[in-house]
Coordinates of C-alpha atoms and ligand atoms in Angstrom, one line a residue:
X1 CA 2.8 -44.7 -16.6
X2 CA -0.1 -43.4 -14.5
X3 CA -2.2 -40.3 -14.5
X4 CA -3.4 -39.3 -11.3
X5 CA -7.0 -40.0 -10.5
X6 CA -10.0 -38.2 -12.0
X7 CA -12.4 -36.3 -9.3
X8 CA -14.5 -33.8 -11.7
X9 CA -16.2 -31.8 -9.3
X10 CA -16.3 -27.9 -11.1
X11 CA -17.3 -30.3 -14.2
X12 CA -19.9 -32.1 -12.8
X13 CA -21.9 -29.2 -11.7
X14 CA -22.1 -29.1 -15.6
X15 CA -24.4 -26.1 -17.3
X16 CA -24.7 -23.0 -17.0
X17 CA -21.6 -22.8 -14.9
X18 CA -19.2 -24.3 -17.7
X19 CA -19.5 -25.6 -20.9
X20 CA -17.6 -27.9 -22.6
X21 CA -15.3 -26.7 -25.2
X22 CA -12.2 -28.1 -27.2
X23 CA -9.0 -26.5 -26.6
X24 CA -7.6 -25.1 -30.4
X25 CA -4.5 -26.6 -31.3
X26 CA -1.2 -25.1 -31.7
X27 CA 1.6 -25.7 -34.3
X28 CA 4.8 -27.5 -33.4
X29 CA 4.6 -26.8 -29.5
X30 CA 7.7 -26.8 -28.1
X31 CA 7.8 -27.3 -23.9
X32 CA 10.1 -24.4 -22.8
X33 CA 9.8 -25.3 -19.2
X34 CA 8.4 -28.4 -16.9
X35 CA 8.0 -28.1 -12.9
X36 CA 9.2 -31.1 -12.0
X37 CA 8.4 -30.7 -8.2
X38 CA 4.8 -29.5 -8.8
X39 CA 4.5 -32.4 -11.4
X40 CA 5.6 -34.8 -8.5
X41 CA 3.1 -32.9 -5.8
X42 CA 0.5 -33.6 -8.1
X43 CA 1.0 -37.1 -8.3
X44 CA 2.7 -37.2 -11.9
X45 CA 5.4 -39.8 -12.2
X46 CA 8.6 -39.6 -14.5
X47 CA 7.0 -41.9 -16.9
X48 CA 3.7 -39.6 -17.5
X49 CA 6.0 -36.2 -18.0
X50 CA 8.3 -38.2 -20.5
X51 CA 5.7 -39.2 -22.7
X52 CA 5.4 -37.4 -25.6
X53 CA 1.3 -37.0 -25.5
X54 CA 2.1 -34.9 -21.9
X55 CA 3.5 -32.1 -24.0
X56 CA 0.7 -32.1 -26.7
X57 CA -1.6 -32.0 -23.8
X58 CA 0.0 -28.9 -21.9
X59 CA -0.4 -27.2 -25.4
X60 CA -4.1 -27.7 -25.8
X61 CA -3.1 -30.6 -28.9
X62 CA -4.8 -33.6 -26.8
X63 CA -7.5 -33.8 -24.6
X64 CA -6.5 -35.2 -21.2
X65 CA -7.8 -38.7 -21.0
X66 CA -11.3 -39.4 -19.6
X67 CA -12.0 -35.3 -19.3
X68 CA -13.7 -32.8 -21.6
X69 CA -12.1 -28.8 -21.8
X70 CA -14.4 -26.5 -19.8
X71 CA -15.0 -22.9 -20.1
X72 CA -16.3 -20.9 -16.9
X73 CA -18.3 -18.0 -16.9
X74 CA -18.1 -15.1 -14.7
X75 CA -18.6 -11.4 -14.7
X76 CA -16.5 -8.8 -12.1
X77 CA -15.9 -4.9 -11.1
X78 CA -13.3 -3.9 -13.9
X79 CA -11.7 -0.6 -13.1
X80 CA -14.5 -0.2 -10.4
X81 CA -17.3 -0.6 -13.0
X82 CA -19.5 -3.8 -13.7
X83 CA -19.1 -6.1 -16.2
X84 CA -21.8 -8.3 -16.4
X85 CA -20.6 -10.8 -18.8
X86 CA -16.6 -12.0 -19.2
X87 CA -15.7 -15.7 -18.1
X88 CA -12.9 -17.7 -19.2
X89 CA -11.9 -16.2 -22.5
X90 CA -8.7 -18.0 -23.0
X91 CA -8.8 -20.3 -20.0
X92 CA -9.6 -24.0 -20.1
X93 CA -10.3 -26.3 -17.3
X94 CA -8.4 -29.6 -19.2
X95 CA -8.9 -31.7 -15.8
X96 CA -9.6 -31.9 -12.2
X97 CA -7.6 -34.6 -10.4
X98 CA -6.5 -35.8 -6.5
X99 CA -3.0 -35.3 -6.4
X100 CA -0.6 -37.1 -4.3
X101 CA -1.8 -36.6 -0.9
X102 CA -6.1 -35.9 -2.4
X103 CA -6.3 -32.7 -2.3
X104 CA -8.5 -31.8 -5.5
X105 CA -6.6 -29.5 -7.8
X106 CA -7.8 -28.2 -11.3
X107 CA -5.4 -27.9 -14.5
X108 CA -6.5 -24.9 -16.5
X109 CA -4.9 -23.8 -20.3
X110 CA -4.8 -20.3 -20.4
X111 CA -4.2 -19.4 -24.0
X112 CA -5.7 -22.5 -25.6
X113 CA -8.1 -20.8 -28.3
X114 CA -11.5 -19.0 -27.9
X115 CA -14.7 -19.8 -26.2
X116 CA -17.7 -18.2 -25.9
X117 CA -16.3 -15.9 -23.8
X118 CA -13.6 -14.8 -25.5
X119 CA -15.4 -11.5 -26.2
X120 CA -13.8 -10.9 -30.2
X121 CA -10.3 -11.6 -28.5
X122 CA -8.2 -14.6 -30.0
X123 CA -8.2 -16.8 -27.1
X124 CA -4.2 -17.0 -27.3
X125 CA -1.7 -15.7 -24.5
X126 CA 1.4 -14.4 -25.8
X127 CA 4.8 -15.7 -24.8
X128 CA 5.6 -13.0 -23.0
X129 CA 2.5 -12.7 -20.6
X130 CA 2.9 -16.6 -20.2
X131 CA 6.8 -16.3 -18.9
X132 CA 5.9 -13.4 -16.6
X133 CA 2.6 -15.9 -15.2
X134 CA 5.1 -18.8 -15.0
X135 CA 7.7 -17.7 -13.5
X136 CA 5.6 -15.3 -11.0
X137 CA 3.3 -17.7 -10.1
X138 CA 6.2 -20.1 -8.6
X139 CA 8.2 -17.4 -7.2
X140 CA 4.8 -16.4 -4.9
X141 CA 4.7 -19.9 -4.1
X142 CA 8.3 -20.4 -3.2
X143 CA 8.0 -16.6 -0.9
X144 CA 5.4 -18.8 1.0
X145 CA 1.8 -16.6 -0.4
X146 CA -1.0 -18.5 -1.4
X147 CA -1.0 -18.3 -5.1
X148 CA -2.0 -20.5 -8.1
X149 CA 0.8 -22.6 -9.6
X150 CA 2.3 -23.2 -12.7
X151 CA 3.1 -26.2 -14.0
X152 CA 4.3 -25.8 -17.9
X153 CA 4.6 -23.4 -20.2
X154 CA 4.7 -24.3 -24.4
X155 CA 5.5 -21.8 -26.7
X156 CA 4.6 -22.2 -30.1
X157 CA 5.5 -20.3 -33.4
X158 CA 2.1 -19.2 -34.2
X159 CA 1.5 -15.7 -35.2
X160 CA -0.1 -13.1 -32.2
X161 CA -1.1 -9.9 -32.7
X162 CA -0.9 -7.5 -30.0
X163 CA 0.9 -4.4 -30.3
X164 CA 3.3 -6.0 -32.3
X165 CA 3.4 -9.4 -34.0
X166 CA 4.4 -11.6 -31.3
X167 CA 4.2 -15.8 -30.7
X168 CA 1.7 -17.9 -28.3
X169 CA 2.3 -19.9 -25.6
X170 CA 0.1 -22.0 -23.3
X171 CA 0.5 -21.7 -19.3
X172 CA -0.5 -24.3 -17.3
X173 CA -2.2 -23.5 -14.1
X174 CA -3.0 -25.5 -11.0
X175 CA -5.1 -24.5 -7.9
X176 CA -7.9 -26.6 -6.0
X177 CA -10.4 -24.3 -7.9
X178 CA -10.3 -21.2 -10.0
X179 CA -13.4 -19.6 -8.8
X180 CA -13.5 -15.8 -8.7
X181 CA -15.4 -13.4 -6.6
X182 CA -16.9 -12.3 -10.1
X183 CA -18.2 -16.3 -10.6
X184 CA -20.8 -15.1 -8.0
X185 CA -21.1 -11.5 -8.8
X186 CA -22.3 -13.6 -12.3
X187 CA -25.7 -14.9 -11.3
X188 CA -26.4 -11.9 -8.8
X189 CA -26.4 -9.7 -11.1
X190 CA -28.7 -11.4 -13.6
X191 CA -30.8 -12.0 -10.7
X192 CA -30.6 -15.7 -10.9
X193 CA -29.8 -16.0 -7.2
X194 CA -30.5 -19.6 -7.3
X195 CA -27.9 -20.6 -8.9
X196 CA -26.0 -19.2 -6.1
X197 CA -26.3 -22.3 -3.8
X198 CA -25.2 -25.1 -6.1
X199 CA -21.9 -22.7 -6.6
X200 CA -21.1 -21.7 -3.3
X201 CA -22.5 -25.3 -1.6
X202 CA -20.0 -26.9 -4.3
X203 CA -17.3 -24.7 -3.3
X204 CA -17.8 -25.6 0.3
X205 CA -17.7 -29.6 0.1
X206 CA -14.6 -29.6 -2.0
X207 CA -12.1 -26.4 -0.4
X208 CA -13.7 -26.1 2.9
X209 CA -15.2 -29.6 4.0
X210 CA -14.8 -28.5 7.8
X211 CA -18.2 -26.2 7.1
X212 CA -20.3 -28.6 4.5
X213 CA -23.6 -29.6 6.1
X214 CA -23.4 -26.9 8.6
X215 CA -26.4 -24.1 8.0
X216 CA -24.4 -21.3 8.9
X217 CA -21.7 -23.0 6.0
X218 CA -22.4 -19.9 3.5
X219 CA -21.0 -17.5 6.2
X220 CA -18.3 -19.2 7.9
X221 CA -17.1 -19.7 4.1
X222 CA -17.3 -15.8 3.5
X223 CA -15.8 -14.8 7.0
X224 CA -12.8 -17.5 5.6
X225 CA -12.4 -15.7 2.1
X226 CA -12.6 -12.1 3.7
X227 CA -9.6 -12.6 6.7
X228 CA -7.5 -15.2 3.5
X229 CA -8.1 -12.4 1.6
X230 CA -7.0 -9.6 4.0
X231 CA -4.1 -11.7 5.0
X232 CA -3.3 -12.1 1.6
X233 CA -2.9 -8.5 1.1
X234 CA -0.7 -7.5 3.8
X235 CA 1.7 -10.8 2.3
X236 CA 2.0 -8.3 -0.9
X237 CA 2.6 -5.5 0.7
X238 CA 5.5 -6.9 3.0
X239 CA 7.5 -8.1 -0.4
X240 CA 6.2 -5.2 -2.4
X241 CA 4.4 -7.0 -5.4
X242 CA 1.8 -5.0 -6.7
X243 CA -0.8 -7.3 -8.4
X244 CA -1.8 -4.3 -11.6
X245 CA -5.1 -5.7 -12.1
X246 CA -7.4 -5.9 -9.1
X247 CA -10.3 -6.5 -10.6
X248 CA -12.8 -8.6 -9.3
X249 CA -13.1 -11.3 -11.8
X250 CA -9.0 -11.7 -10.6
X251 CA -9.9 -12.3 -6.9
X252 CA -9.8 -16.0 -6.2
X253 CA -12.6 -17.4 -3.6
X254 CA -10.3 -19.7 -2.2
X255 CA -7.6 -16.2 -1.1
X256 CA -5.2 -17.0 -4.1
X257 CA -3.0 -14.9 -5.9
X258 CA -4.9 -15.0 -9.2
X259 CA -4.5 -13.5 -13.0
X260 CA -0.7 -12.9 -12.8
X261 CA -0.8 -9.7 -15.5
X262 CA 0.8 -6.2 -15.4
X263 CA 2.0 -7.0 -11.9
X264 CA 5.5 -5.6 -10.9
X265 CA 7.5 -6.0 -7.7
X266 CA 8.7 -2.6 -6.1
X267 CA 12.3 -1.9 -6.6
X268 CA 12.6 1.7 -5.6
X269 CA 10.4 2.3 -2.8
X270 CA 7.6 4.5 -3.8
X271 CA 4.1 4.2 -2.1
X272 CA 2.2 5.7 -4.5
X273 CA 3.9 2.8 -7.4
X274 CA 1.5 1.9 -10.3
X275 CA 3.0 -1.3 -12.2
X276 CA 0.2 -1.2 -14.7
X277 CA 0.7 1.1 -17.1
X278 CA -2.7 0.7 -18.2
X279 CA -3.9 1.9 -14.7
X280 CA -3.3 5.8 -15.5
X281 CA -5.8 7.0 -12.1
X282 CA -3.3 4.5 -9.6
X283 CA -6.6 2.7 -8.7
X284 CA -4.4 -0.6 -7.9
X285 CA -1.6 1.6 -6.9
X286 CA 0.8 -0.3 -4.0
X287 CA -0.6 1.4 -1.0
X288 CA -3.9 1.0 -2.5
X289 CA -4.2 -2.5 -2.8
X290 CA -5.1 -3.2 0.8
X291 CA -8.3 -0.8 0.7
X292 CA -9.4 -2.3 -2.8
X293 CA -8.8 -5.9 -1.1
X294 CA -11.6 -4.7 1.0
X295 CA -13.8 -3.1 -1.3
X296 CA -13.6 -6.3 -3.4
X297 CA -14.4 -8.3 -0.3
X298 CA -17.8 -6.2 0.0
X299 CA -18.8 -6.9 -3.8
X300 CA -18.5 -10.3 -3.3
X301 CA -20.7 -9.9 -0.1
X302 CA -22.8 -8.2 -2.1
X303 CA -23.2 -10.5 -4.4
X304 CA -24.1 -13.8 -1.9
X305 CA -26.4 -11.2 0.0
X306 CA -29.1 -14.4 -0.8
X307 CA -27.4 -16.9 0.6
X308 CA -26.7 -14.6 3.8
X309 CA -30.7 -14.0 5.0
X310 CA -34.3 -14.5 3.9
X311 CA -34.9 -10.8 3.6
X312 CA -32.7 -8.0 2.2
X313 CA -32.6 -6.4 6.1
X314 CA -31.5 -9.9 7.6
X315 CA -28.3 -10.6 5.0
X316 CA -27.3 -7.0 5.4
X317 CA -27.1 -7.8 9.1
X318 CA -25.5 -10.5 8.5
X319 CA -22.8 -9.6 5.9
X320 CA -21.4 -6.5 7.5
X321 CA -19.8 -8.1 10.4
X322 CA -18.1 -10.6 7.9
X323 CA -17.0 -7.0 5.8
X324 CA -16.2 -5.6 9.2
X325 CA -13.3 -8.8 10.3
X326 CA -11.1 -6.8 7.2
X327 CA -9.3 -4.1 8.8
X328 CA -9.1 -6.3 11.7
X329 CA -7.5 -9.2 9.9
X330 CA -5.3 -6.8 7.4
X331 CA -4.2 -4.3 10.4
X332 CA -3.0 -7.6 12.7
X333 CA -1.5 -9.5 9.3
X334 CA 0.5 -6.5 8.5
X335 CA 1.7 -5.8 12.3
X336 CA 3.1 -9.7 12.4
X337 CA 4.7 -8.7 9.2
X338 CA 6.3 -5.6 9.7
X339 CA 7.5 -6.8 13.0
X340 CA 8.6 -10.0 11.6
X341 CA 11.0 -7.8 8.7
X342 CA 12.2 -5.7 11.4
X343 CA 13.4 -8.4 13.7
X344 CA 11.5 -8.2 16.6
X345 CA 9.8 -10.6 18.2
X346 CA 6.7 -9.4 19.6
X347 CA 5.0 -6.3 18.9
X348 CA 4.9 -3.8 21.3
X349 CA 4.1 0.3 22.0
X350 CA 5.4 2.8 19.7
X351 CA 6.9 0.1 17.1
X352 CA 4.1 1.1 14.9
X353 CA 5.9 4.7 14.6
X354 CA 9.3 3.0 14.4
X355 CA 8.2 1.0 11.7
X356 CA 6.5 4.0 9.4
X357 CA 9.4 6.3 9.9
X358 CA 12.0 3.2 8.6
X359 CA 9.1 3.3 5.6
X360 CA 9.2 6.8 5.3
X361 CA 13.1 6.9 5.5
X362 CA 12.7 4.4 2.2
X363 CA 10.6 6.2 0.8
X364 CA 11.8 9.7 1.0
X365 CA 15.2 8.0 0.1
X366 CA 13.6 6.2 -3.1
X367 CA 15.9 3.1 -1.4
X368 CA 15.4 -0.4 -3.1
X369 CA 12.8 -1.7 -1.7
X370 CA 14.1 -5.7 -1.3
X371 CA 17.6 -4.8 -0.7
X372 CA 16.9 -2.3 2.3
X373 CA 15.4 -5.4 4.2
X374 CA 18.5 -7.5 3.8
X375 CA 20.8 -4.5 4.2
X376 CA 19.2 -3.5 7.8
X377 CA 19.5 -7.3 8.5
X378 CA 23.0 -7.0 9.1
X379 CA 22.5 -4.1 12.1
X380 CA 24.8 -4.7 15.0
X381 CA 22.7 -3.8 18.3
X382 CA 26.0 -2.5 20.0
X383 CA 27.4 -0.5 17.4
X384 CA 27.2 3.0 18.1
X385 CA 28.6 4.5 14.8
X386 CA 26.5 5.5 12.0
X387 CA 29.3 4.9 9.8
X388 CA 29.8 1.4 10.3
X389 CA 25.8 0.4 10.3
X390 CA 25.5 -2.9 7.9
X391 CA 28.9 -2.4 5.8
X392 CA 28.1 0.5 3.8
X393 CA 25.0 -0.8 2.3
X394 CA 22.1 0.7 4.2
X395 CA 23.6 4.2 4.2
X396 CA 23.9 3.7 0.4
X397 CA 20.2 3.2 0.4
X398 CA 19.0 6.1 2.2
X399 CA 19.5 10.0 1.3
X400 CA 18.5 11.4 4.2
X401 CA 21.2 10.2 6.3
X402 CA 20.1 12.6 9.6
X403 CA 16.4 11.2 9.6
X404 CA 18.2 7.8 9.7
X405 CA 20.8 8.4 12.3
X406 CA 18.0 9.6 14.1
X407 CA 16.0 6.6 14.1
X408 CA 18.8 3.9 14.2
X409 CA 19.1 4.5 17.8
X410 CA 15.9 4.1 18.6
X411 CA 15.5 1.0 16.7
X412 CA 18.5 -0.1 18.6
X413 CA 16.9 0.9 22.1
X414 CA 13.9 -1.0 20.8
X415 CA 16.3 -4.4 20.1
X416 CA 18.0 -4.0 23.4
X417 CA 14.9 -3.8 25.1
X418 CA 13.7 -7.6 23.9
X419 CA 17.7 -8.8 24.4
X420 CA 18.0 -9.0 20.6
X421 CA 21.1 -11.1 19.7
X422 CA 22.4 -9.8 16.3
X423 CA 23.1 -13.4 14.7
X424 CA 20.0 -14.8 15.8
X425 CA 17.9 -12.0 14.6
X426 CA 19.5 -11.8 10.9
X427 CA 18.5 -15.4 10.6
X428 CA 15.3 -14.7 11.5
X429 CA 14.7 -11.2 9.3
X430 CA 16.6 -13.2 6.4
X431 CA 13.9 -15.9 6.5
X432 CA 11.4 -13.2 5.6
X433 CA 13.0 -10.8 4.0
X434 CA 13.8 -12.1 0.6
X435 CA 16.6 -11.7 -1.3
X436 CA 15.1 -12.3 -5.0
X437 CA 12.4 -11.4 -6.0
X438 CA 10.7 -11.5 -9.8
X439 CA 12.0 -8.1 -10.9
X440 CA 10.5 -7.2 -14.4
X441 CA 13.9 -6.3 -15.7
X442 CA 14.8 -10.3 -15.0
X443 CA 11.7 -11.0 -16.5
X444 CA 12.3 -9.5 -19.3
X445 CA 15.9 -10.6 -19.8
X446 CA 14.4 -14.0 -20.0
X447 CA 11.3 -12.7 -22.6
X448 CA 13.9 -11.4 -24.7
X449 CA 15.8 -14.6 -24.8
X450 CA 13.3 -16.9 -25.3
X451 CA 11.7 -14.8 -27.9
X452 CA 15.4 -15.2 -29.8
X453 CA 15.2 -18.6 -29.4
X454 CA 17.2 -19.6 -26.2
X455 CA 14.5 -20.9 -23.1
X456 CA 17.5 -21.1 -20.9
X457 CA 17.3 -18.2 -19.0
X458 CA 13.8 -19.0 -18.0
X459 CA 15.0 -22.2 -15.7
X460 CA 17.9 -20.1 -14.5
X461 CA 15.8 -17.9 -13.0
X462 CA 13.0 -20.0 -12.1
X463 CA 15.8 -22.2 -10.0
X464 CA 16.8 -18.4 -8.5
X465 CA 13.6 -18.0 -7.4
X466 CA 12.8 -21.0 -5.8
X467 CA 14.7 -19.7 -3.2
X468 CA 14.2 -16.7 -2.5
X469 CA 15.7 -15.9 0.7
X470 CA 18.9 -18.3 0.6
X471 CA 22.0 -16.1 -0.2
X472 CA 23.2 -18.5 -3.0
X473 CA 26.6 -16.8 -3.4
X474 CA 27.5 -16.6 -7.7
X475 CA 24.1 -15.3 -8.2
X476 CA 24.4 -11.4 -6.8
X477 CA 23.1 -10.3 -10.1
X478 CA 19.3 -11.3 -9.5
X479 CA 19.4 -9.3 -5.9
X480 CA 20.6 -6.3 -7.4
X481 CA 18.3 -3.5 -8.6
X482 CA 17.3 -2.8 -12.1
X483 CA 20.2 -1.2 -14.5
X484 CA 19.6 2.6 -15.4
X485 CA 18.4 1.5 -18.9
X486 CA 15.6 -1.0 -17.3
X487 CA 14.0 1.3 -14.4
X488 CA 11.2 2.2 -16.7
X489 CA 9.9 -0.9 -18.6
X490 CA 6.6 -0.6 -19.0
X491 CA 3.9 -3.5 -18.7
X492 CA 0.1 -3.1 -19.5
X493 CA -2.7 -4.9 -19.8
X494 CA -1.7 -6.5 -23.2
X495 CA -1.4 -10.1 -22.8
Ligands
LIG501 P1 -7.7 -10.2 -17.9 O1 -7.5 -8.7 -18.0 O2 -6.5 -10.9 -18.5 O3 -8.0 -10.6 -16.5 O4 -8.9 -10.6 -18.8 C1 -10.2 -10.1 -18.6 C2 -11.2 -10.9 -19.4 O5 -10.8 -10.8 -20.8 C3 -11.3 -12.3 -19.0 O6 -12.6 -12.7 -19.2 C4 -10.4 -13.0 -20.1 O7 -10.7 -14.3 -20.3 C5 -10.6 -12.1 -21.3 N1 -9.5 -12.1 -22.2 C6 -8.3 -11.4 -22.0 N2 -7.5 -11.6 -23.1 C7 -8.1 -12.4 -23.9 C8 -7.8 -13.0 -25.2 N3 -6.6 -12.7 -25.8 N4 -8.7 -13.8 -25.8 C9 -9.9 -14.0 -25.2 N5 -10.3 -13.5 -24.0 C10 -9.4 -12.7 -23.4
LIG502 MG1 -8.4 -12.1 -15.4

């Protein structure tokens, strides 16, 4: 058996960033789930996951050999309002190795007891939360958007109180590095801007090694995190996942998918969707996100203002061109995109009104979001009737049949006009458009399950979404959209 090599690097830039702290123990930890591809990626061999201490150590009962626990702090724009103190509250670095191939990645707990950050909270994640963050986190992966990975999840019968009593469970999570926008906002707003340097110079030389040295490094890395970030949000909107909790302390300075909470993918198309329930004003509503993307990009300008200039006037100059490459970045993402799911191969004149009036068909129609996408897939260029369009399926979707049969032809016109051969093109709108996607009702089919006893439904649908836009006939029920009975589950900030 061998554990992958050590490389502290977070670690090592020691206090006030992080400090040290034990992860709590749990009673009788129990490993519902293992990825065994992200355990090979990462350099851990069949002996290492076999061994009995792995387990103890995904659940916070060993310390990972040769590494102490650390606890970040941070602070972040909650709601839209600053918070100058949170850090990791329930999140514990337990190590920071090379995998496989050395790329540095961190494993963080999240649920492994209280720190000082932990704010009066009890440090614990409840099962629940920690299926949703599993299972989400490698379904992001497996659509192909940066996210943060998952690598275990333990349940335990200890006692949780939310709500409810519930149980607690511990998620692993992998990423190169877990900074936050808010790690920065942290020492900005306490107007310790020289701890800036070490952070930002530290993440530099170990996530962006092709700037280190270079004195314009603190830009370039911003300009990096601001078009990541931009292109991160048109990825969300193309598979409708609304995040719930775009908060500051959640956006990750390396353009991850962070903080996987009250999110919610779209089943009925609605625009104006809120998956938090906590989030009665809509502030992270879906056709929100991308402007709050932005806004969060500019408070974490804000915040590295000192590294950006040697007076106030010289980093403004300098940071609002960085602020400025959003709307460029997010407008061209989400052009590739929507062309891309509509089947065209280039973009050209007037497919930016083709394209919002199929939205607005969808969403005047209230059509299933994922479905629509596979359904328009099957489109014959050279069919002329209405009736016959993609089986029955896309006429199904849509209510308001003579808005579509007004635009069908014209997305056909469009087709013709680039050659479009209809075989070739649903391969190449399947390949994007997926076909399963982390519903909450499947969610919670597997939360119910597991919280009876029975974990299986969790790798049956973590194996579902690995592949998310292979037909894989037998499993029709995971593409199709929530029963009557599940349309209004309701997930909040209660983790
Ligand atoms: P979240 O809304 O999950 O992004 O959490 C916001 C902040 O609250 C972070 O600093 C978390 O570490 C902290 N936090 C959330 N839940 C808990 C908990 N049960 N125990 C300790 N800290 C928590
Ligand atoms: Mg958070």
């Amino acid at each position: 058996m061998t554990l992958p090599p050590l490389t502290p690097r977070f670690a090592a830039l020691g206090e006030p960033y992080s400090l040290p702290i034990p992860a709590r123990p749990l009673p009788d930890p129990q490993l519902l789930h293992l990825n065994r591809p992200l355990a090979a990626e990462l350099g851990l061999d069949a002996a290492a996951i076999a061994d009995p201490a792995f387990t103890a150590r995904m659940a916070g009962n060993a310390p990972w050999p040769g590494f102490d626990a650390r606890a970040s702090v941070y602070a972040g724009h909650q709601f839209g309002q600053f918070v100058p103190q949170l850090g990791d509250g329930r999140a514990l670095s337990i190590a920071e190795i090379s995998d496989a191939v050395g790329r540095p990645q961190e494993l963080q707990l999240k649920g492994a007891g209280p720190t000082p950050y932990s704010r009066h909270a009890d440090g614990r994640a409840v099962l629940r939360s920690s299926i949703r963050e599993y299972l989400c986190s490698e379904a992001m992966h497996a659509l192909g958007i940066p996210t943060t990975r998952a690598l275990a999840l333990v349940g335990s019968p200890q006692p949780v109180r939310r709500e409810t009593m519930e149980t607690a469970a511990v998620v692993c999570r992998v990423a190169p590095s877990f900074l936050r926008f808010g790690h920065f906002e942290f020492w900005y707003y306490r107007r310790e801007h020289e701890r800036l340097q070490p952070l930002a110079d530290h993440l530099i030389a170990g996530h962006f090694p092709e700037f280190d040295g270079d004195p314009d490094r603190h830009a370039k890395w911003l300009t990096e995190v601001v078009e990541r970030t931009a292109r991160l949000m048109a990825q969300w909107q193309a598979v409708g996942f609304c995040h719930g909790v775009m908060n500051t302390d959640n956006f990750s300075a390396l353009g991850l998918t962070l903080d996987y909470g009250p999110f919610g993918f779209l089943d009925a198309f609605d625009p104006q969707h809120i998956c938090n329930h906590t989030d009665q004003g809509g502030r992270y509503a879906w056709d929100r996100q991308p402007v709050i993307g932005h806004w969060n990009c500019t408070k974490l300008l804000q915040a590295c203002l000192p590294l950006l200039g040697d007076t106030p006037e010289a980093a403004v100059a300098r940071a609002q061109p960085i602020a400025d490459r959003y709307p460029e970045a997010y407008a061209a993402a989400m052009t590739t995109r929507w062309t891309a799911k509509l089947g065209l191969r280039e973009s050209r004149d007037g497919d930016e009104a083709l394209i919002n009036r199929w939205l607005g068909l969808l969403a005047s129609s209230k059509a299933d979001f994922t479905r629509s996408w596979r359904h328009l897939a099957r489109v014959r260029v050279a069919d002329e009737q209405p009736d016959t369009v993609a089986g029955a399926g896309l006429r199904e979707e849509i209510l308001d049949l003579a808005a579509f049969d007004a635009w069908l032809p014209d997305y056909r016109a469009r087709l013709r006009a680039e050659q479009s051969e209809d075989r070739e093109r649903a391969a190449r709108m399947n390949a994007v458009n997926p076909k399963f996607v982390l519903r909450n009702h499947l969610a919670q089919a597997a939360i119910a399950q597991a919280e009876a006893g029975d974990a299986s439904e969790i790798a049956r649908l973590f194996t579902v979404l690995a592949q998310p836009f292979a037909e894989q006939p037998g499993h029709e029920a995971y593409a199709a959209e929530p029963p009557p009975e599940a349309r209004h589950i309701e997930v909040s900030c209660s983790s």
